[in-house]
Coordinates of C-alpha atoms in Angstrom, one line a residue:
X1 CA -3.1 42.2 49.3
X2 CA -2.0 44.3 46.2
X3 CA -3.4 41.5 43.9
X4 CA -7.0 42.0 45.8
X5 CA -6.8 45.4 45.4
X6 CA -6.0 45.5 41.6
X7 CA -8.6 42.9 41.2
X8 CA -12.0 44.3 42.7
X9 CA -10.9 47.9 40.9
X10 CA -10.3 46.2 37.9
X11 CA -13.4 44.1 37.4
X12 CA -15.5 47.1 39.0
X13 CA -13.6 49.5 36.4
X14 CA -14.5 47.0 33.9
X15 CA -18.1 46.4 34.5
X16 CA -19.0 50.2 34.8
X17 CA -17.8 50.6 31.4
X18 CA -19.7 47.6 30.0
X19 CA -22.8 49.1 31.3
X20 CA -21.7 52.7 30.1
X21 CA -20.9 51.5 26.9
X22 CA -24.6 50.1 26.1
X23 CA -26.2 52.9 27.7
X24 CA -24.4 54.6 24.9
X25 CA -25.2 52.6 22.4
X26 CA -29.2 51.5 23.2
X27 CA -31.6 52.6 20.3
X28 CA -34.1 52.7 23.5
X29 CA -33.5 56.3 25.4
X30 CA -35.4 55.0 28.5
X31 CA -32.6 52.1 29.0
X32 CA -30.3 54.6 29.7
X33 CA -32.3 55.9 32.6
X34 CA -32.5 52.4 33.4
X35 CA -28.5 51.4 33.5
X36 CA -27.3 54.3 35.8
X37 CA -28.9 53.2 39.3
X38 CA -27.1 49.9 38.5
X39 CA -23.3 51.9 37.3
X40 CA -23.7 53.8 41.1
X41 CA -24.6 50.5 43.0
X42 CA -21.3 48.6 41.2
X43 CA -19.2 51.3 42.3
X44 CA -20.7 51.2 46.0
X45 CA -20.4 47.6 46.1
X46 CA -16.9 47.7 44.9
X47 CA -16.0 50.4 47.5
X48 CA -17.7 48.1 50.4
X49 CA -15.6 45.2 49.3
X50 CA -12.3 47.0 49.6
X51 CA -13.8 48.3 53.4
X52 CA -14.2 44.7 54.0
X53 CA -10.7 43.8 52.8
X54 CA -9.1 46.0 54.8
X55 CA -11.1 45.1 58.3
X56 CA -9.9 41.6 57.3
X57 CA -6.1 42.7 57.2
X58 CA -6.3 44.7 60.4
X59 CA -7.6 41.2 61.9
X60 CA -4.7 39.8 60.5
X61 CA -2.4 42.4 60.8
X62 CA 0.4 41.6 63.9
X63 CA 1.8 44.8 65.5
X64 CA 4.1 42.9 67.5
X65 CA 6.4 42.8 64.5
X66 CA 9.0 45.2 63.0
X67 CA 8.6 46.3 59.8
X68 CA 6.8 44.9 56.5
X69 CA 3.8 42.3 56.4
X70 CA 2.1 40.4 53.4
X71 CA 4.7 40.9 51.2
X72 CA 3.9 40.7 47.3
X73 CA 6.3 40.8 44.4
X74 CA 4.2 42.2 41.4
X75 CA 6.1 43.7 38.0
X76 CA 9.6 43.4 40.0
X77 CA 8.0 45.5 42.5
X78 CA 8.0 44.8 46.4
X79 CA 4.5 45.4 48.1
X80 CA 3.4 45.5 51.9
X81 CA 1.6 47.4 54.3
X82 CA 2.8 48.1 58.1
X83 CA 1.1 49.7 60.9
X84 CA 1.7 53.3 59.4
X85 CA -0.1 52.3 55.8
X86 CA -2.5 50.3 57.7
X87 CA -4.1 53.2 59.4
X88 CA -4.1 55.1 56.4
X89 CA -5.7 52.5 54.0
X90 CA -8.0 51.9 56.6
X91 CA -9.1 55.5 56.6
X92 CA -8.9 55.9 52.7
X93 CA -11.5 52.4 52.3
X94 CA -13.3 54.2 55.2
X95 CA -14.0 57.5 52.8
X96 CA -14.1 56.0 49.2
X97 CA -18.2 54.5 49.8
X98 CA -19.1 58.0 51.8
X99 CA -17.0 60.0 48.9
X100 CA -19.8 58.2 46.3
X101 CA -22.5 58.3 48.5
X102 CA -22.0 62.3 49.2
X103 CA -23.3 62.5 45.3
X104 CA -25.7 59.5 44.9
X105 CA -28.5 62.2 43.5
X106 CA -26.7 65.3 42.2
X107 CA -25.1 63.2 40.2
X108 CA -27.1 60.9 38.6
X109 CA -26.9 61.9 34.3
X110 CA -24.6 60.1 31.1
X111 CA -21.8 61.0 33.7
X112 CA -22.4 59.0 36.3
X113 CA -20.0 56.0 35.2
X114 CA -17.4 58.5 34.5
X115 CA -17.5 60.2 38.3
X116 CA -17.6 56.1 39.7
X117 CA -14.4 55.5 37.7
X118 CA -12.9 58.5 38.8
X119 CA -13.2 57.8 42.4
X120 CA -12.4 54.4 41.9
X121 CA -9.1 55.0 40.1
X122 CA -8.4 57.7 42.4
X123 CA -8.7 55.2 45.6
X124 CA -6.8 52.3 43.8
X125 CA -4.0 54.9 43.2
X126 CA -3.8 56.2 46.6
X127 CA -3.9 52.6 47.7
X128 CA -0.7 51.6 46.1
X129 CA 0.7 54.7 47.3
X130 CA 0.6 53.5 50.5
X131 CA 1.8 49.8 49.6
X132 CA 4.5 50.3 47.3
X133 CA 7.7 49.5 48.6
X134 CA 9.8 51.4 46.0
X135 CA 10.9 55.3 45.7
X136 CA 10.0 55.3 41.9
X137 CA 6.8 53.8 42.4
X138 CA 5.8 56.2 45.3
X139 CA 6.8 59.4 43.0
X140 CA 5.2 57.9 40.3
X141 CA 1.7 57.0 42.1
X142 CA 2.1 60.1 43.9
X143 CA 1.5 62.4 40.8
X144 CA -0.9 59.8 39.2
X145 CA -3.2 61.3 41.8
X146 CA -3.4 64.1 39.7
X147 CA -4.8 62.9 36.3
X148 CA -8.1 62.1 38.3
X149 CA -8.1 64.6 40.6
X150 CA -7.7 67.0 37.2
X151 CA -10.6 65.5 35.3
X152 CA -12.9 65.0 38.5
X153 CA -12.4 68.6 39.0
X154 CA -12.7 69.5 35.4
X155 CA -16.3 67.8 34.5
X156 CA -18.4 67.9 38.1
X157 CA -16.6 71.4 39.5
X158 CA -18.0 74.1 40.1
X159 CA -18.3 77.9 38.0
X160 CA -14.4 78.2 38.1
X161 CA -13.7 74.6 37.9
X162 CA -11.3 75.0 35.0
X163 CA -9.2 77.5 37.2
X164 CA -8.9 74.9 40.4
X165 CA -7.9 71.9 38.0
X166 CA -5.1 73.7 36.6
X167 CA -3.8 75.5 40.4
X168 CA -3.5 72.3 41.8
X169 CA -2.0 70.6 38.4
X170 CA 0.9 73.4 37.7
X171 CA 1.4 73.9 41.9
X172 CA 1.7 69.9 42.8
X173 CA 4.1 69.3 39.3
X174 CA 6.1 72.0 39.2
X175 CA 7.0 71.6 42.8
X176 CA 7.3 67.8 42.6
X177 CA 10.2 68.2 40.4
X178 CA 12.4 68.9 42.7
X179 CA 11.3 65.7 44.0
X180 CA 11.9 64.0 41.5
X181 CA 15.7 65.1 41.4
X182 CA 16.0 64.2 44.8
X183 CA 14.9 60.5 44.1
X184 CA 16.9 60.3 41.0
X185 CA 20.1 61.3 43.3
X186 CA 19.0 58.5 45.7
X187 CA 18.6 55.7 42.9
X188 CA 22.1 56.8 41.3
X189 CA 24.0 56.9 45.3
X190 CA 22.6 53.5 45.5
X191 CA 21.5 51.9 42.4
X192 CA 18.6 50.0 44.2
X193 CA 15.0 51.7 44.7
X194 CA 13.8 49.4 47.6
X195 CA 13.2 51.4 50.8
X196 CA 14.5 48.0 52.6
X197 CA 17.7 48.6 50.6
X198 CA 18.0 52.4 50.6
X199 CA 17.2 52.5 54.7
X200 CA 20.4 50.2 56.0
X201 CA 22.6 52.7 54.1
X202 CA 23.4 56.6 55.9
X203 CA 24.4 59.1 53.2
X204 CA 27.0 62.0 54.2
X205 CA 25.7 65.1 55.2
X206 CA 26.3 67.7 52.3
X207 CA 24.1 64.7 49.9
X208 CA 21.5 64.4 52.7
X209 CA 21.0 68.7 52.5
X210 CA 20.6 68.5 49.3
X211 CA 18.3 65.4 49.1
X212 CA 16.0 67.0 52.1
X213 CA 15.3 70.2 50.5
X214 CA 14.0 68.5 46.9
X215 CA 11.7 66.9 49.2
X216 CA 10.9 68.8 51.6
X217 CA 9.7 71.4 48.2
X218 CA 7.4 68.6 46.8
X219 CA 5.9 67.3 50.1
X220 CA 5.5 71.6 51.5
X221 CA 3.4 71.7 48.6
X222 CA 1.4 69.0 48.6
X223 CA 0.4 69.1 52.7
X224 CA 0.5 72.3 51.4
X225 CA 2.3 75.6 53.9
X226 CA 2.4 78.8 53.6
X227 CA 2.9 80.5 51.1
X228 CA 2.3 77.5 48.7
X229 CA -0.7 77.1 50.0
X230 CA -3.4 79.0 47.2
X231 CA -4.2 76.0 45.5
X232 CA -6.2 74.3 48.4
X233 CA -8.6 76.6 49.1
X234 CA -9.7 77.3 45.2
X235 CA -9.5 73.2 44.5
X236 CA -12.1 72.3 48.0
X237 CA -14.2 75.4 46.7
X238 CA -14.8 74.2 42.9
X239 CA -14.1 70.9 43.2
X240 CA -17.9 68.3 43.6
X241 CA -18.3 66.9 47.5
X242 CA -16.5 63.4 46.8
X243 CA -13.8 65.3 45.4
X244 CA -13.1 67.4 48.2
X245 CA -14.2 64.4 50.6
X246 CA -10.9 62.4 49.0
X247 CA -8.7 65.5 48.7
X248 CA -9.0 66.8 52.5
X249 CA -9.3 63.5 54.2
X250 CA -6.6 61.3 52.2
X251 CA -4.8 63.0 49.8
X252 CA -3.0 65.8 51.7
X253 CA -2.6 62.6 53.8
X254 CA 0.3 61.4 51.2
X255 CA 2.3 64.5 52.4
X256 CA 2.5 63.3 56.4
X257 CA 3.2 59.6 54.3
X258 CA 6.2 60.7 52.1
X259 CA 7.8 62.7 55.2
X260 CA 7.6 59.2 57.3
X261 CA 9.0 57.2 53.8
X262 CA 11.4 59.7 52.5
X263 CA 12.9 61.9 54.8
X264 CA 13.2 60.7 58.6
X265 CA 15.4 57.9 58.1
X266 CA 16.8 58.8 54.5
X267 CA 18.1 62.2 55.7
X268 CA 18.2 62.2 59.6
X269 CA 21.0 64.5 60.0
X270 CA 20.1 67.1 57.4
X271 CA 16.4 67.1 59.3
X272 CA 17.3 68.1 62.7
X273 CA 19.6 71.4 60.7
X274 CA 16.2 72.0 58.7
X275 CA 13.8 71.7 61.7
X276 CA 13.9 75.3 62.8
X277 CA 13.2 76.8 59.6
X278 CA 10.4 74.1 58.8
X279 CA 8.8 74.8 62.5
X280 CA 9.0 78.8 61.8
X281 CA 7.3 77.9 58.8
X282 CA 4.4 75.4 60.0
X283 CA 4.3 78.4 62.5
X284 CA 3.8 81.1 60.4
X285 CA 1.0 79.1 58.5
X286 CA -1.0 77.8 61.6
X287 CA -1.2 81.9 62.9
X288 CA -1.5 83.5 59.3
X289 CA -4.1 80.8 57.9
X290 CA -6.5 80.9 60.9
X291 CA -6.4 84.8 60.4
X292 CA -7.4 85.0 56.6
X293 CA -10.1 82.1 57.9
X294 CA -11.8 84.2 59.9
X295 CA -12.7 86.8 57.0
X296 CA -13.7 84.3 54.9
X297 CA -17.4 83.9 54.0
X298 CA -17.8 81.0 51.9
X299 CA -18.4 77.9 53.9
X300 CA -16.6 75.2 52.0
X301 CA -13.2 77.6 51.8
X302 CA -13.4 78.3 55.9
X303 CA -13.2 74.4 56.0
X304 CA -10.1 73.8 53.4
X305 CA -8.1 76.8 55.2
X306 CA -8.8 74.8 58.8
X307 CA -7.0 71.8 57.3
X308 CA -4.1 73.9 56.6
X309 CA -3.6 74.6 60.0
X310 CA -4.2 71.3 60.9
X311 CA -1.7 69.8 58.1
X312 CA 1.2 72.6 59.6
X313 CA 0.6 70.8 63.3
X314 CA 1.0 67.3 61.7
X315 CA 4.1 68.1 60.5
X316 CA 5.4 69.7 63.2
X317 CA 4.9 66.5 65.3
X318 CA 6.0 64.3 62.3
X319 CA 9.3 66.1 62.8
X320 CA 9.7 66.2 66.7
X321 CA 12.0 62.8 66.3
X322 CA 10.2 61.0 69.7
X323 CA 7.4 58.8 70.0
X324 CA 4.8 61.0 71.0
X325 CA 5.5 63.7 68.7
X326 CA 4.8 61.0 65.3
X327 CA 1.9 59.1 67.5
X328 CA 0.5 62.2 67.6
X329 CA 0.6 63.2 64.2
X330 CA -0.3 60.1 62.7
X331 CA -3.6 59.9 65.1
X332 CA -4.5 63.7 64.0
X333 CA -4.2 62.9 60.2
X334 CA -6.6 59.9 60.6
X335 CA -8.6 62.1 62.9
X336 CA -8.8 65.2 60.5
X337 CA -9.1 62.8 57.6
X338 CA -12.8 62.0 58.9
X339 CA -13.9 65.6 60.6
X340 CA -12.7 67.5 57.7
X341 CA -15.0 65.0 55.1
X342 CA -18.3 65.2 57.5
X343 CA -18.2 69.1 57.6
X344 CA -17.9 69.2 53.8
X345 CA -20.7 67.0 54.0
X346 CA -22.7 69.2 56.0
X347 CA -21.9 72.2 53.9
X348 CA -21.6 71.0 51.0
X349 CA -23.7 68.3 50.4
X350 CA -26.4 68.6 52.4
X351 CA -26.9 72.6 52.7
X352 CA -25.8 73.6 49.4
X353 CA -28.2 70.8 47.4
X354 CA -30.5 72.0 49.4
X355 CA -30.3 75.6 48.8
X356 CA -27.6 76.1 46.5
X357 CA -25.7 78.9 48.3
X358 CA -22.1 78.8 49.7
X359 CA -22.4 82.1 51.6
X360 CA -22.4 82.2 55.4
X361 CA -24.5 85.3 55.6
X362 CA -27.0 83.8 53.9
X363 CA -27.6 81.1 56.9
X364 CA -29.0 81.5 60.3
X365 CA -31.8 79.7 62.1
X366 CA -31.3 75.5 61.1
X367 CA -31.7 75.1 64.7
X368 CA -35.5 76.1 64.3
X369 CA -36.2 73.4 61.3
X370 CA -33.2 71.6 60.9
X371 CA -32.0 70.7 64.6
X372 CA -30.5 67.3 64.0
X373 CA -28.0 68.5 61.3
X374 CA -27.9 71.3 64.1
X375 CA -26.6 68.8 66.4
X376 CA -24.4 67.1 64.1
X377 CA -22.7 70.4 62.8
X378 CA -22.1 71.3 66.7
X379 CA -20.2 68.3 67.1
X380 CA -18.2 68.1 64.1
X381 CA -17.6 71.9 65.1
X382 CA -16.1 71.1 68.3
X383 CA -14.2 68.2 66.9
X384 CA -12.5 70.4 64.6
X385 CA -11.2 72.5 67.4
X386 CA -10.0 69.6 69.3
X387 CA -12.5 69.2 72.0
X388 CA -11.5 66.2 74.7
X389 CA -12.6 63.2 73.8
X390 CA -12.2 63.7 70.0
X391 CA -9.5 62.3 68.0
X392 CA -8.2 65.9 66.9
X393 CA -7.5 66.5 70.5
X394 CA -5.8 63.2 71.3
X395 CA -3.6 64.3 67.9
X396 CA -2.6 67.7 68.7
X397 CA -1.9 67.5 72.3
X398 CA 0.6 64.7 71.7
X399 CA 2.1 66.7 68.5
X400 CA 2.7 69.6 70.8
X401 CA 4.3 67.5 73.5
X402 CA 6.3 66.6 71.1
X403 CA 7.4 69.2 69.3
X404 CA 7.8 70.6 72.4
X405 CA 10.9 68.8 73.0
X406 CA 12.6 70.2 69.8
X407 CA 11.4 73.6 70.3
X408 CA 9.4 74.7 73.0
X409 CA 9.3 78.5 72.2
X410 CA 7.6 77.9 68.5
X411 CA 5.3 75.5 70.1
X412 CA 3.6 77.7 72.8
X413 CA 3.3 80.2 70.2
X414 CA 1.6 77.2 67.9
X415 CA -1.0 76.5 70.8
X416 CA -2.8 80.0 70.0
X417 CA -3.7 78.2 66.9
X418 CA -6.9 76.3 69.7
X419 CA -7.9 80.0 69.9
X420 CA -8.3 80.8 66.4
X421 CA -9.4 77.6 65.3
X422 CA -12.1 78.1 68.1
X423 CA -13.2 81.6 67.3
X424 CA -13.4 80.8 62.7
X425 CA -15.3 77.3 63.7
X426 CA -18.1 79.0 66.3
X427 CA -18.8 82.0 64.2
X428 CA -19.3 79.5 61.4
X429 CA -21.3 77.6 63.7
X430 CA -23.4 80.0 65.4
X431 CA -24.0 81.8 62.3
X432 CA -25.9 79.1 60.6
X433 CA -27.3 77.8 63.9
X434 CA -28.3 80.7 65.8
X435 CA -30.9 83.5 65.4
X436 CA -34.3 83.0 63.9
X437 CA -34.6 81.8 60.2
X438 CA -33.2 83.9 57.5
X439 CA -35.7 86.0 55.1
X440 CA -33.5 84.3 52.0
X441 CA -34.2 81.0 53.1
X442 CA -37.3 78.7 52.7
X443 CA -37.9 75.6 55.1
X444 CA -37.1 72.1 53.5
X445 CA -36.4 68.6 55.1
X446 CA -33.6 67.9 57.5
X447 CA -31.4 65.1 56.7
X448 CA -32.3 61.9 55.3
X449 CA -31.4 58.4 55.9
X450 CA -28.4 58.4 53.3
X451 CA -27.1 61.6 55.0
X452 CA -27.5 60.0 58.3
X453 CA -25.6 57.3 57.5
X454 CA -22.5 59.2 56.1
X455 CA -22.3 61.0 59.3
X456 CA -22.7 58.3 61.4
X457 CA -19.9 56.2 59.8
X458 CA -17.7 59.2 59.9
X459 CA -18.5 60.0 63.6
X460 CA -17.8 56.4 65.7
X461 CA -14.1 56.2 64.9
X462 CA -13.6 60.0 65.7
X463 CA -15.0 59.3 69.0
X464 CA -13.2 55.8 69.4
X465 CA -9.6 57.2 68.5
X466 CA -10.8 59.9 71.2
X467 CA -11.6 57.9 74.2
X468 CA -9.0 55.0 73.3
X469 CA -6.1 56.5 71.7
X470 CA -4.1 53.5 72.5
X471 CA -5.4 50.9 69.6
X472 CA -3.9 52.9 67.8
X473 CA -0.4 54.4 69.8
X474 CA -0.1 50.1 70.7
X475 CA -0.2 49.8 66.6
X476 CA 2.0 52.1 66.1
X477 CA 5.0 52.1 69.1
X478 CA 7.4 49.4 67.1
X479 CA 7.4 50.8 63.8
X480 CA 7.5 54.8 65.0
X481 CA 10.8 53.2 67.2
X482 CA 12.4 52.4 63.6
X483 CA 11.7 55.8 62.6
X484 CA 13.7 57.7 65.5
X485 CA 17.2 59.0 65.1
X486 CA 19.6 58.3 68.1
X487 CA 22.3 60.5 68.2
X488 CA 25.4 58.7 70.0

């Protein structure tokens, strides 16, 4: 699998450059404007193949077996996916083609083979992520994220785009050194970087403290919680669509990832002493970050700030220690990783080329000339609060009945989080929806057939994970078991 990977990204990598090159190079100004349509369609294809790669490993893929399948050794590194890194490849090869699609015209200048590489290299990086079987490698291709991410942000953001490249660099690396000391404390214990190694082995209980909070620092951070949690907002607001398309539905994704790799069977015991202070804290974010969403006005910052709260309930149920608790979790973080993306879409693809204004009181009236994206924004709306039969509801309900079990009085409190979440996504909604058309705005097109399709892509596996929750808890039930700690 990791060769296939490496392959299609490299020769797609490879080709864009080609072409890029002699666009560069032509003595003929019109061949340049001739060479990008091609750059955008290498990258789509390239993205399409890797969707089809992973549809053929799900095929393949047999849940009825504990722990690691196709198994590669590449650079003296062990490689292989189980159902955990399935789901969340899945969803990342989902997002990569929408992610270029989401700028196939704004985009379309001497950068355009730059932003294609950029997303490329950004999914082949999250993709090994997911894969590696080795510590180093996961701290290493965790940060690598950020090179990308930086320069993405740097060249296609916004006004204060130099401002959200350097929040989320000097956040996500200062606080990933304490990471870092954690896994260099776990490679000298052991002197072997394999999880298969490192797993079989229990450290004593003063280490584990010590380990937990190093990573617990790095992975806060990056999910991220109050009061690290500045960076998000000011990254989704500056940074272009496919950036914030990769960042909210895959990338804060790694966090929920490392938890499940690092910390629940590495450091079991020092877990269940750290859960009430990491629950007060997931608590504190859900209730405090749905407030300061309500006052906000711009519309791609009220979406960032919902997937705080959202990220706070995943780890809540990633650290309830039963089945239900981490089935839930895992299905809301594939669940938020596609509603999250199709509301940035909405806002800030569609209405913002459109009209080039991020403020909600400068909407109000789609409905009158816009009423399909009316519809769709209704939906993703009510998705996004966790509406029955949407995969956000199958996600939180099971993450509260499982946190429930490790602390039922911080959980009911968590549950007014529905409320909020409610009241910030309907006064977005029925703002721009409601009311007759504003003076400000001018009547243009609704969506088109490329916007149609991202939407529609995005919307049949929320719906599926919604009314059968069970592909995915089925998937899921023998490798969570391994994850559990027994206390005899």
């Amino acid at each position: 699998m990791t060769y296939n990977i490496l392959i299609i990204n490299l020769i797609s990598i490879i080709s864009i450059m080609f072409l890029y090159n002699i666009s560069l190079y032509t003595h003929k100004v019109y061949n340049i404007y001739i060479i990008w349509p091609y750059i955008k369609k290498i990258g789509l294809l390239t993205t399409i193949l890797l969707l089809y790669n992973i549809i053929i490993y799900n095929i393949l893929f047999n849940s009825n077996i504990l722990g690691y399948q196709f198994i590669d050794n590449i650079f003296n590194i062990n490689w292989g996916i189980d159902s955990i890194s399935l789901l969340l490849l899945s969803l990342l090869f989902i997002l990569l083609p929408i992610a270029l699609l989401s700028n196939w015209i704004n985009i379309n200048n001497k950068f355009t083979a730059i932003y294609n590489i950029l997303i490329i290299l950004l999914g082949l990086l999250m993709a090994l992520n997911f894969i590696c079987l080795d510590i180093i490698s996961f701290y290493i291709l965790f940060e690598s994220t950020l090179a990308p991410l930086f320069i993405l942000i740097g060249i296609y953001g916004a006004l204060n785009k130099n401002r959200a490249s350097y929040y989320i660099l000097i956040y996500t690396l200062f606080s990933s050194l304490y990471m870092l000391l954690s896994l260099s404390i776990i490679l000298y214990i052991y002197n072997d970087s394999d999880y298969n190694t490192i797993n079989n082995y229990i450290l004593c209980y003063d280490i584990q403290c010590i380990i937990y909070i190093g990573l617990m620092i790095g992975i806060l951070v990056k999910a991220p919680v109050w009061p690290v949690h500045s960076w998000l907002p000011i990254a989704h607001s500056e940074s272009p669509i496919g950036g914030s398309i990769l960042l909210a539905g895959v990338i804060l994704k790694i966090a929920i990832y490392g938890i499940i790799r690092l910390i629940l069977i590495n450091t079991a015991d020092a877990n269940l002493l750290f859960i009430p202070i990491i629950y007060t804290i997931c608590v504190i974010t859900i209730i405090y970050i749905g407030i300061i969403t309500i006052r906000q006005y711009d519309l791609k910052v009220i979406i960032a700030y919902s997937s705080i709260g959202h990220m706070a309930v995943c780890i809540m149920g990633i650290l309830s220690n039963n089945i239900i608790g981490i089935n839930g979790s895992i299905i809301l973080s594939i669940s938020h990783g596609l509603v999250s993306p199709s509301l940035f879409i909405i806002v800030g693809a569609i209405l913002y080329d459109r009209y080039h204004n991020r403020l909600l009181f400068y909407y109000q009236g789609l409905a009158t000339y816009m009423p399909i994206l009316s519809i769709y924004l209704i939906i993703y709306s009510l998705c996004n609060i966790g509406i029955p039969l949407s995969g956000n509801f199958i996600g939180e309900l099971l993450s509260f009945i499982g946190s429930y079990n490790i602390n039922p009085i911080l959980t009911i409190i968590c549950t007014i989080s529905v409320l909020i979440s409610a009241c910030y996504q309907m006064r977005l909604s029925t703002k721009l929806i409601g009311g007759n058309k504003s003076i400000y705005m001018y009547i243009t097109q609704d969506m088109n057939n490329r916007e149609l399709l991202m939407l529609n892509i995005l919307l049949i596996p929320i719906i599926l994970i919604g009314v059968t929750p069970y592909y995915i808890t089925n998937l899921l039930d023998i490798n969570i078991s391994g994850l559990l700690y027994h206390i005899i």
